[in-house]
Structures are given as structure tokens and as C-alpha cells.
Coordinates of C-alpha atoms in Angstrom, one line a residue:
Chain G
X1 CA -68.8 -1.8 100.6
X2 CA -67.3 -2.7 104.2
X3 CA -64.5 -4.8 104.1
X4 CA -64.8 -8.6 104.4
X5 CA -63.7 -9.5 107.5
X6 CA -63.2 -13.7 107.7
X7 CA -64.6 -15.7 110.8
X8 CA -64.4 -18.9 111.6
X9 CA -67.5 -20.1 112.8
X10 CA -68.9 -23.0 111.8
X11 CA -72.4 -24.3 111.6
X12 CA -73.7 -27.3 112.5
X13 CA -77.4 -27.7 111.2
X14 CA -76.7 -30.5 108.8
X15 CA -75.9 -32.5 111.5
X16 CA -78.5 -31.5 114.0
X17 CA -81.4 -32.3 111.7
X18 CA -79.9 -35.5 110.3
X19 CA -79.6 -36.5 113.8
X20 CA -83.1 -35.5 114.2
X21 CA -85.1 -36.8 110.8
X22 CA -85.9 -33.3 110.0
X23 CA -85.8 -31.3 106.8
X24 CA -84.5 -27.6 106.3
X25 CA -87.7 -26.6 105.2
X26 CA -89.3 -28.0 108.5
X27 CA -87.4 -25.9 110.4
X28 CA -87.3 -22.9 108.1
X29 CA -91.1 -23.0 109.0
X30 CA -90.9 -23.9 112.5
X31 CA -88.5 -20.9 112.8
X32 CA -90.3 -18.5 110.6
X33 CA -87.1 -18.0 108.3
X34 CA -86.9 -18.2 104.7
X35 CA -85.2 -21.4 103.8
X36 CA -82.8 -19.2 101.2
X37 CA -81.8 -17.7 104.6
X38 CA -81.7 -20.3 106.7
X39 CA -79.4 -22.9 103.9
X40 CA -77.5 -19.9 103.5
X41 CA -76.5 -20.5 107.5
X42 CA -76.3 -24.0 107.2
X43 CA -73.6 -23.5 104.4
X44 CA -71.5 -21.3 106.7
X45 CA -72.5 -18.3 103.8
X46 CA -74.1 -15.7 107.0
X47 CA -72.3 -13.0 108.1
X48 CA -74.7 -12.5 110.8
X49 CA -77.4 -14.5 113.0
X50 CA -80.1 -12.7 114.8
X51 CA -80.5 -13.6 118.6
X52 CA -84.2 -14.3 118.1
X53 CA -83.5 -16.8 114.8
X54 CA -80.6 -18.3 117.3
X55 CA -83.1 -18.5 120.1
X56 CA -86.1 -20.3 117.7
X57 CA -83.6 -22.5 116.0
X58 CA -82.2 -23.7 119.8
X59 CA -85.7 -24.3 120.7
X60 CA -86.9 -26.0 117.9
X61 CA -84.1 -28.3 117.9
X62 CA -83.8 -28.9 121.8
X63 CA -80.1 -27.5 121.9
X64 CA -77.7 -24.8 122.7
X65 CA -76.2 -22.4 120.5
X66 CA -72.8 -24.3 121.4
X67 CA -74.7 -27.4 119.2
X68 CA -75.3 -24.7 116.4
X69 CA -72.7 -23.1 116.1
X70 CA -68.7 -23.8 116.8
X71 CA -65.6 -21.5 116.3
X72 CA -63.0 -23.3 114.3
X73 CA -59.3 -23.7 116.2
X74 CA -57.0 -20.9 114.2
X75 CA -54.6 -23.4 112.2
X76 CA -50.7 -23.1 113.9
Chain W
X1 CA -90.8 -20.4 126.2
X2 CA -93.8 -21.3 124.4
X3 CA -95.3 -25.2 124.5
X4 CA -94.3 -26.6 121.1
X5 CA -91.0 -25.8 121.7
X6 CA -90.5 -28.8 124.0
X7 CA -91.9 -30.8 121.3
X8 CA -89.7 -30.7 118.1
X9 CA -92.1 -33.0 116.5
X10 CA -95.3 -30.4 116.6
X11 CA -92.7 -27.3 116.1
X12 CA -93.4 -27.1 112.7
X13 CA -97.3 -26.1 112.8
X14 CA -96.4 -22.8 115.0
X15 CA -96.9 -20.8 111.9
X16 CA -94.6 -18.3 113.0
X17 CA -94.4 -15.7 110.4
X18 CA -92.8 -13.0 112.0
X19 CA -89.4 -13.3 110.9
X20 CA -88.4 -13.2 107.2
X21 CA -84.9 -12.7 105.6
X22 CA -83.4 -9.8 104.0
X23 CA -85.8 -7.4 101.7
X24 CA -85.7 -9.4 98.2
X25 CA -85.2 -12.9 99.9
X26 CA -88.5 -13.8 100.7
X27 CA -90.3 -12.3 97.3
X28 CA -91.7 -9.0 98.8
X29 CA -90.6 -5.7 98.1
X30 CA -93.3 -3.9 100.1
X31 CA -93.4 -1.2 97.3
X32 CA -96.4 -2.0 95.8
X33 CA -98.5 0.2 98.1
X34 CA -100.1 -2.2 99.9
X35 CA -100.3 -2.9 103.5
X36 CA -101.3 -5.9 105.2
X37 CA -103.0 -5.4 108.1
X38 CA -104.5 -6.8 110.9
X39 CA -108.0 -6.7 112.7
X40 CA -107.7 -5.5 116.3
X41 CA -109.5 -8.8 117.4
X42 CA -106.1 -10.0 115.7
X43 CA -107.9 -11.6 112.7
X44 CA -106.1 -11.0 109.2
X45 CA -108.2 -7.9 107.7
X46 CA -107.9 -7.1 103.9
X47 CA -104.7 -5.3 102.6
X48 CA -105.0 -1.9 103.1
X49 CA -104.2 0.2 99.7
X50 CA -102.1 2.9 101.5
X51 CA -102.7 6.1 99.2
X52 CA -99.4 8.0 99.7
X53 CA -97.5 5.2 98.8
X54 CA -95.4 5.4 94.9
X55 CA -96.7 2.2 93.5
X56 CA -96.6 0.5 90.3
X57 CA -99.3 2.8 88.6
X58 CA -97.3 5.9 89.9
X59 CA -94.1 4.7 88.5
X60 CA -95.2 4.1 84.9
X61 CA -96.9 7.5 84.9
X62 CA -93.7 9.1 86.0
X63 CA -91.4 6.9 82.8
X64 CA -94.4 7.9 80.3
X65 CA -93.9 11.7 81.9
X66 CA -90.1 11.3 81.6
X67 CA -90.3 9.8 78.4
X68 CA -92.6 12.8 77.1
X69 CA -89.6 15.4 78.5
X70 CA -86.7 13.6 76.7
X71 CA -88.7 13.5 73.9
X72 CA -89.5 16.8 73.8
X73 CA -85.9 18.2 74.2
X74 CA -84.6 15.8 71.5
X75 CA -87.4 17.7 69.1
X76 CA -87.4 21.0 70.8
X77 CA -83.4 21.1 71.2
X78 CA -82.1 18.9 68.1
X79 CA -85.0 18.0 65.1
X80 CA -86.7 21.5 64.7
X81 CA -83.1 22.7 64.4
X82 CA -82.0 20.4 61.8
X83 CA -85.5 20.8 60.1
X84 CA -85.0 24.5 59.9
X85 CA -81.8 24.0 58.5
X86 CA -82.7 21.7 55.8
X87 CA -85.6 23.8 55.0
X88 CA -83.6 26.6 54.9
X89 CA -85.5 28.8 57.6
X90 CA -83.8 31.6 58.9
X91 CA -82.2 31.4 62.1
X92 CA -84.1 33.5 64.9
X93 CA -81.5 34.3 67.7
X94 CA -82.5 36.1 70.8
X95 CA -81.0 39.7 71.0
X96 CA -81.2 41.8 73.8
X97 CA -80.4 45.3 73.7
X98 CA -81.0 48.6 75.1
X99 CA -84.8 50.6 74.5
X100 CA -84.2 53.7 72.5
X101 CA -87.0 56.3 72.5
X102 CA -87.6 59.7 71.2
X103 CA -85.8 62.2 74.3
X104 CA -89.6 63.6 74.2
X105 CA -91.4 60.2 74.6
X106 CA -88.5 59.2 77.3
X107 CA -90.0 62.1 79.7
X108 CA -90.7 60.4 83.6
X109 CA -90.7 57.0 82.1
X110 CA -87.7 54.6 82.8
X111 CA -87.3 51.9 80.3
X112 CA -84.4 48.9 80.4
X113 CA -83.5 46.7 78.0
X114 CA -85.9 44.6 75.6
X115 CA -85.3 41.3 73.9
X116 CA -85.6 41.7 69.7
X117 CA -86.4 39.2 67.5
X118 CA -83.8 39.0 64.7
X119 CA -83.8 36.6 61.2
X120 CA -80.5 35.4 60.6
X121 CA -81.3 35.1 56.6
X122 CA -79.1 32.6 54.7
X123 CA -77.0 31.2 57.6
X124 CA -73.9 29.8 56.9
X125 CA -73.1 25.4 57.9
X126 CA -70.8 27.0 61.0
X127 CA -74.1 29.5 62.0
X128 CA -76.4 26.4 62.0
X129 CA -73.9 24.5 63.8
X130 CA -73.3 26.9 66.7
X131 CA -77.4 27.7 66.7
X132 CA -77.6 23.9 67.6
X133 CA -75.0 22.9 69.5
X134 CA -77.1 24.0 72.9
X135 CA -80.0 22.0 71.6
X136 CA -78.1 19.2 71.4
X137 CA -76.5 20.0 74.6
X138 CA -79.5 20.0 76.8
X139 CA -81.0 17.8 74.7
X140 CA -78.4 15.2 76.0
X141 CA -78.2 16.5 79.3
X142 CA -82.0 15.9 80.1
X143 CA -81.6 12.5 78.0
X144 CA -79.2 11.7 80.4
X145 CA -81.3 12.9 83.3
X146 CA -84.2 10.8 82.3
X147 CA -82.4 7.5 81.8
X148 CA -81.0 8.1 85.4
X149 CA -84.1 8.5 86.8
X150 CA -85.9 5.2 84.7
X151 CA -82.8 3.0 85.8
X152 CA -83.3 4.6 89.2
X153 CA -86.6 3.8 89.6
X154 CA -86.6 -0.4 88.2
X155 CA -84.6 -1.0 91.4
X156 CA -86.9 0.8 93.5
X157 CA -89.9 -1.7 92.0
X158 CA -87.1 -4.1 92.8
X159 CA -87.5 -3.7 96.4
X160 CA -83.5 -3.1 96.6
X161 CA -82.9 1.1 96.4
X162 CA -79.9 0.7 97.8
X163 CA -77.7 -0.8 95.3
X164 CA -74.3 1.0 95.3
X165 CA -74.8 1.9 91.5
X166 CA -77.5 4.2 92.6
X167 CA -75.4 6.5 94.6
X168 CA -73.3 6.9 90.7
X169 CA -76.7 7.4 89.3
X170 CA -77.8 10.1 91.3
X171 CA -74.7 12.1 91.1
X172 CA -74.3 12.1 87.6
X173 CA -78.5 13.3 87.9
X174 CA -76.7 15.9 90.5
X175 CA -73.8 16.9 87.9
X176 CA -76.3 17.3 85.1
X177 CA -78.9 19.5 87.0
X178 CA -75.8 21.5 88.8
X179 CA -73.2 21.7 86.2
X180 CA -74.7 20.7 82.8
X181 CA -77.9 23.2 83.1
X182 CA -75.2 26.2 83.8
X183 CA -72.9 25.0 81.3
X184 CA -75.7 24.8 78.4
X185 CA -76.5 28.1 79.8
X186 CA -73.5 29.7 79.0
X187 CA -73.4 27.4 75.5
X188 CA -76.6 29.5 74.7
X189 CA -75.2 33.0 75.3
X190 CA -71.7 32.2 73.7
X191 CA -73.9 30.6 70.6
X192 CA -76.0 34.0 70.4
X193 CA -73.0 36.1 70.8
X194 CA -71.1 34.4 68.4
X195 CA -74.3 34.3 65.6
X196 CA -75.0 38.1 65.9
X197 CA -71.4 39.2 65.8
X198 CA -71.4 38.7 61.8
X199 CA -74.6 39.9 61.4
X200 CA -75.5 43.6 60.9
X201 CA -77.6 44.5 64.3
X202 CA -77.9 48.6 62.6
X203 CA -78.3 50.9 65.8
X204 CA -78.9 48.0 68.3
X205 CA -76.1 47.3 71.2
X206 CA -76.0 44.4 72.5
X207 CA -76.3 44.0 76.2
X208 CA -76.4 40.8 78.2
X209 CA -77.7 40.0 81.6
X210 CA -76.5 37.1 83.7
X211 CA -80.0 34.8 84.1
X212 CA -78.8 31.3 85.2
X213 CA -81.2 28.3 85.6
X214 CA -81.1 28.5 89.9
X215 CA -83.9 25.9 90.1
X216 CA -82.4 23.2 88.1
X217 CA -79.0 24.3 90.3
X218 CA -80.9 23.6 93.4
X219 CA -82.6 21.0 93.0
X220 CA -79.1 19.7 91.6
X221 CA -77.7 20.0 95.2
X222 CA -80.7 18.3 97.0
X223 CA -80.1 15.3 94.2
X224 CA -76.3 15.5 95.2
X225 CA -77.5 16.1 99.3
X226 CA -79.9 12.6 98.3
X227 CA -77.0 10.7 96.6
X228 CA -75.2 11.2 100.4
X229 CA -78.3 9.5 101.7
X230 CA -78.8 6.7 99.7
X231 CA -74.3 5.9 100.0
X232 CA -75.7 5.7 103.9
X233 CA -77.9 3.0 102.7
X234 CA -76.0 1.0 101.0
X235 CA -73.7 0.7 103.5
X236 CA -76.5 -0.3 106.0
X237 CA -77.9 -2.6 102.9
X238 CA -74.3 -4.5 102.5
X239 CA -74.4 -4.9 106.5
X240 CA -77.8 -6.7 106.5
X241 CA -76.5 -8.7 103.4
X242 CA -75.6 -12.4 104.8
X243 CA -77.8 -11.8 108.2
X244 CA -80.2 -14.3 109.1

């Protein structure tokens, strides 16, 4: 097993579709993920994020990846 | 950029489908030997039965066959034994020895060395035990082999043969074929040895010729060359693991 290495990017979906009305599972379908996979980024659990599941979720959602996704400032 | 994607509210009846999440995720395990496939006016046709595939049928046929083997050494290597031995039937060890013929009858004809049958009459508790102790040997050995191969193939219905554990499973299958089918081998001819040398054998000589089990050996290393394969795999399974 590769070693775990720690990130800190952070996801931003909860707020994006409370902003918007919309439901995880919408978007799971309008993005043609699973919604296991797609709560498991929402919950900052992915290791990884396909550029075409980036690019669907940013068009669905009207925003840029920078809306999506942040990196956190490394504590001092 | 397609249309519905300016339109968040009418995203949601795109039907894409062409994405799905990590093999497990979504339900499929795409080892049941069916394809899905499409018409070539792009219409969904009717799953396609593909006939080289190792589906469900296939694997129970191959845990009734394995079961049938295991069984069959545990009777062959272990319960005829023990039945002989509570029966009291004489033990019948293999005895190879040189052909002796007349000088007359031997005249342009070559002749090598012949395998006799022999009765050990009476054996004693420590004849029986050395008679069975390759039995049980192989018996385990292909016990072992068969459980490794049943365990083996539930994660491969599982859709996930790339778990870690199977890279321990098929190198233990690799050690059994490579090492344990030698080693029982041996256990056989030291067995043999060790049961005719208090037994009587009158003119015979006793020779011995090195016979070892070279397909269980190879087919040993292409398990062990496999087991390098699948540790490939699970590394490639535990990168996928988290991506969406």
C-alpha cells in the first residue's frame, strides 16, 4: 500500500448546492458520478478528482474549480 | 460545452452515464460475462453473453472440481491408509530394483530396472505411521491448494482481484506447488526407504531414480511469476482507491 500522503484541499460542495437549492443526488446524476463517490468528495475523503468529473461538476454548477475546491493555508 | 450546462436547472435530465466510480462502488463487477452493448444506430442492443468470459457458472464448476480433488487426496492420501491399518491390510510399498535374468535369456536384450510389488505383512504402529505420513502430507498440501484457490476466486465474483491478501494467497499456492510437491516427493522415497529396510527384500537391490513432480514445480513458478502480477495490481487498485 503507497504511503498516505496528507493534503489540504478542501471541498466546497456543501456550500455550492445549498447556495443553489440542489441535492447531491441531483448532481451525482447531472454529472454521471455515483453519489458514494461524489459524498465521498464532498466530505474531503478523495484522494483524487478526475479532470472530466471537475469539468462536469464546474459546469453543472456554473463555477470554477477555485469555487470547488480551495487549498487550506499551512497552520504557522 | 453542451447546452444544459448553462442551465443548472435542466442539468439533471442529461443522463450522462459515462462516468462511474471505482469497480465495486457503483454495484457492478463486470465478471459476470456479460456485455452491454450498443446498436450501431446508437440504440441500447441486448447484453451480449461474451463466451470466453469466467462467469458464475464457470466458477462453481471449478469449486465443485476443486472440491472433488481435495477430496480425493484426503481419501486417497489419509482414509484408505488408516482403513488399511485398522483392517490390518498389508502395507504395499513401491520397490524398485534391478531386472535379473538367466545370462542365456539376457543375450542382445538390454533390460533396466522394474518396480516390484511387495506386502509388508503385519506392519508395525511406526511402519503405518511412516506409510502415511506422505498421504497426509500431500493430502494437506493440495487441501491447502484448493482453499487458496476457492478464497481466491470469491473476490474475483467480488469484482475486487486485487486485494492485497491475494498476492499472500497465491504465494502460499506458489510455495505449495514449488516446494511442498518436491518435499512430499522426497517424504515418499524416505517413507519407502525406511519401510523396506526391515523388511527381508531376498536377492532384490534396491535402486532409486530421481523422478520429481516438474509440472506441479512449474506451474508453481508461473503462480509465483502471477502473484508479482497481481502485487502490481494492488498497487494500481490502492491508487484508484479515493478517486472520483
Amino acid at each position: 500500500m503507497p504511503v498516505e500522503e496528507p493534503h489540504r484541499v478542501l471541498c466546497h460542495l456543501d456550500r455550492l448546492l445549498d447556495e443553489r437549492g440542489m441535492t447531491l443526488a441531483a448532481l451525482a446524476e447531472a454529472v454521471g458520478v455515483t453519489v458514494v463517490n461524489l459524498s465521498v468528495l464532498k466530505n474531503n475523503r478523495a484522494k483524487a478528482v478526475r479532470f472530466s468529473t471537475i469539468t462536469a461538476i464546474c459546469e453543472v454548477l456554473q463555477c470554477q474549480v477555485g469555487d470547488v475546491l480551495t487549498v487550506e493555508r499551512e497552520a504557522s | 460545452m453542451t447546452d444544459h450546462a448553462n442551465h443548472p436547472d435542466r442539468a439533471d435530465q442529461s443522463g450522462r452515464a459515462d462516468q462511474t466510480g471505482p469497480a465495486g462502488t457503483d454495484g457492478t463487477d463486470g465478471t459476470d460475462g456479460v456485455a452491454g452493448v450498443a446498436g450501431t444506430d446508437g440504440t441500447a442492443g441486448r447484453p451480449r453473453r461474451e463466451l470466453l468470459a469466467f462467469d458464475r457458472i464457470d466458477r462453481w464448476g471449478l469449486v465443485v472440481l476443486l472440491g472433488a480433488v481435495a477430496l480425493g487426496a484426503i481419501v486417497a492420501g489419509v482414509v484408505e491408509p488408516l482403513a488399511d491399518w485398522v483392517t490390518g491390510a498389508p502395507l504395499t510399498p513401491r520397490v524398485e530394483s534391478a531386472v535379473t535374468v538367466p545370462p542365456l535369456d539376457a543375450v542382445g536384450v538390454g533390460y533396466g530396472s522394474a518396480s516390484y510389488a511387495v506386502d509388508a505383512v503385519d506392519p508395525g504402529a511406526a511402519q503405518r505411521l511412516l506409510a502415511l505420513a506422505p498421504g497426509l502430507l500431500a493430502a494437506g498440501l493440495v487441501v491447502l491448494s484448493c482453499w487458496c484457490i476457492v478464497l481466491l476466486l470469491r473476490t474475483v465474483a467480488a469484482g475486487d482481484p486485487f486485494d492485497p491478501v491475494n498476492v499472500t494467497r497465491l504465494r502460499v499456492l506458489a510455495g505449495a506447488l514449488v516446494v511442498g510437491a518436491p518435499l512430499a516427493y522426497f517424504l515418499q522415497v524416505v517413507s519407502n526407504a525406511m519401510v523396506l529396510g526391515n523388511m527381508d527384500l531376498g536377492r532384490l537391490d534396491l535402486t532409486f531414480t530421481l523422478d520429481l513432480p516438474w509440472v506441479p514445480m512449474l506451474a508453481g513458478m508461473v503462480v509465483a511469476m502471477l502473484a508479482e502480477a497481481f502485487k502490481s495490481g494492488s498497487r494500481l487498485r490502492a491508487d484508484v482507491d479515493g478517486l472520483v
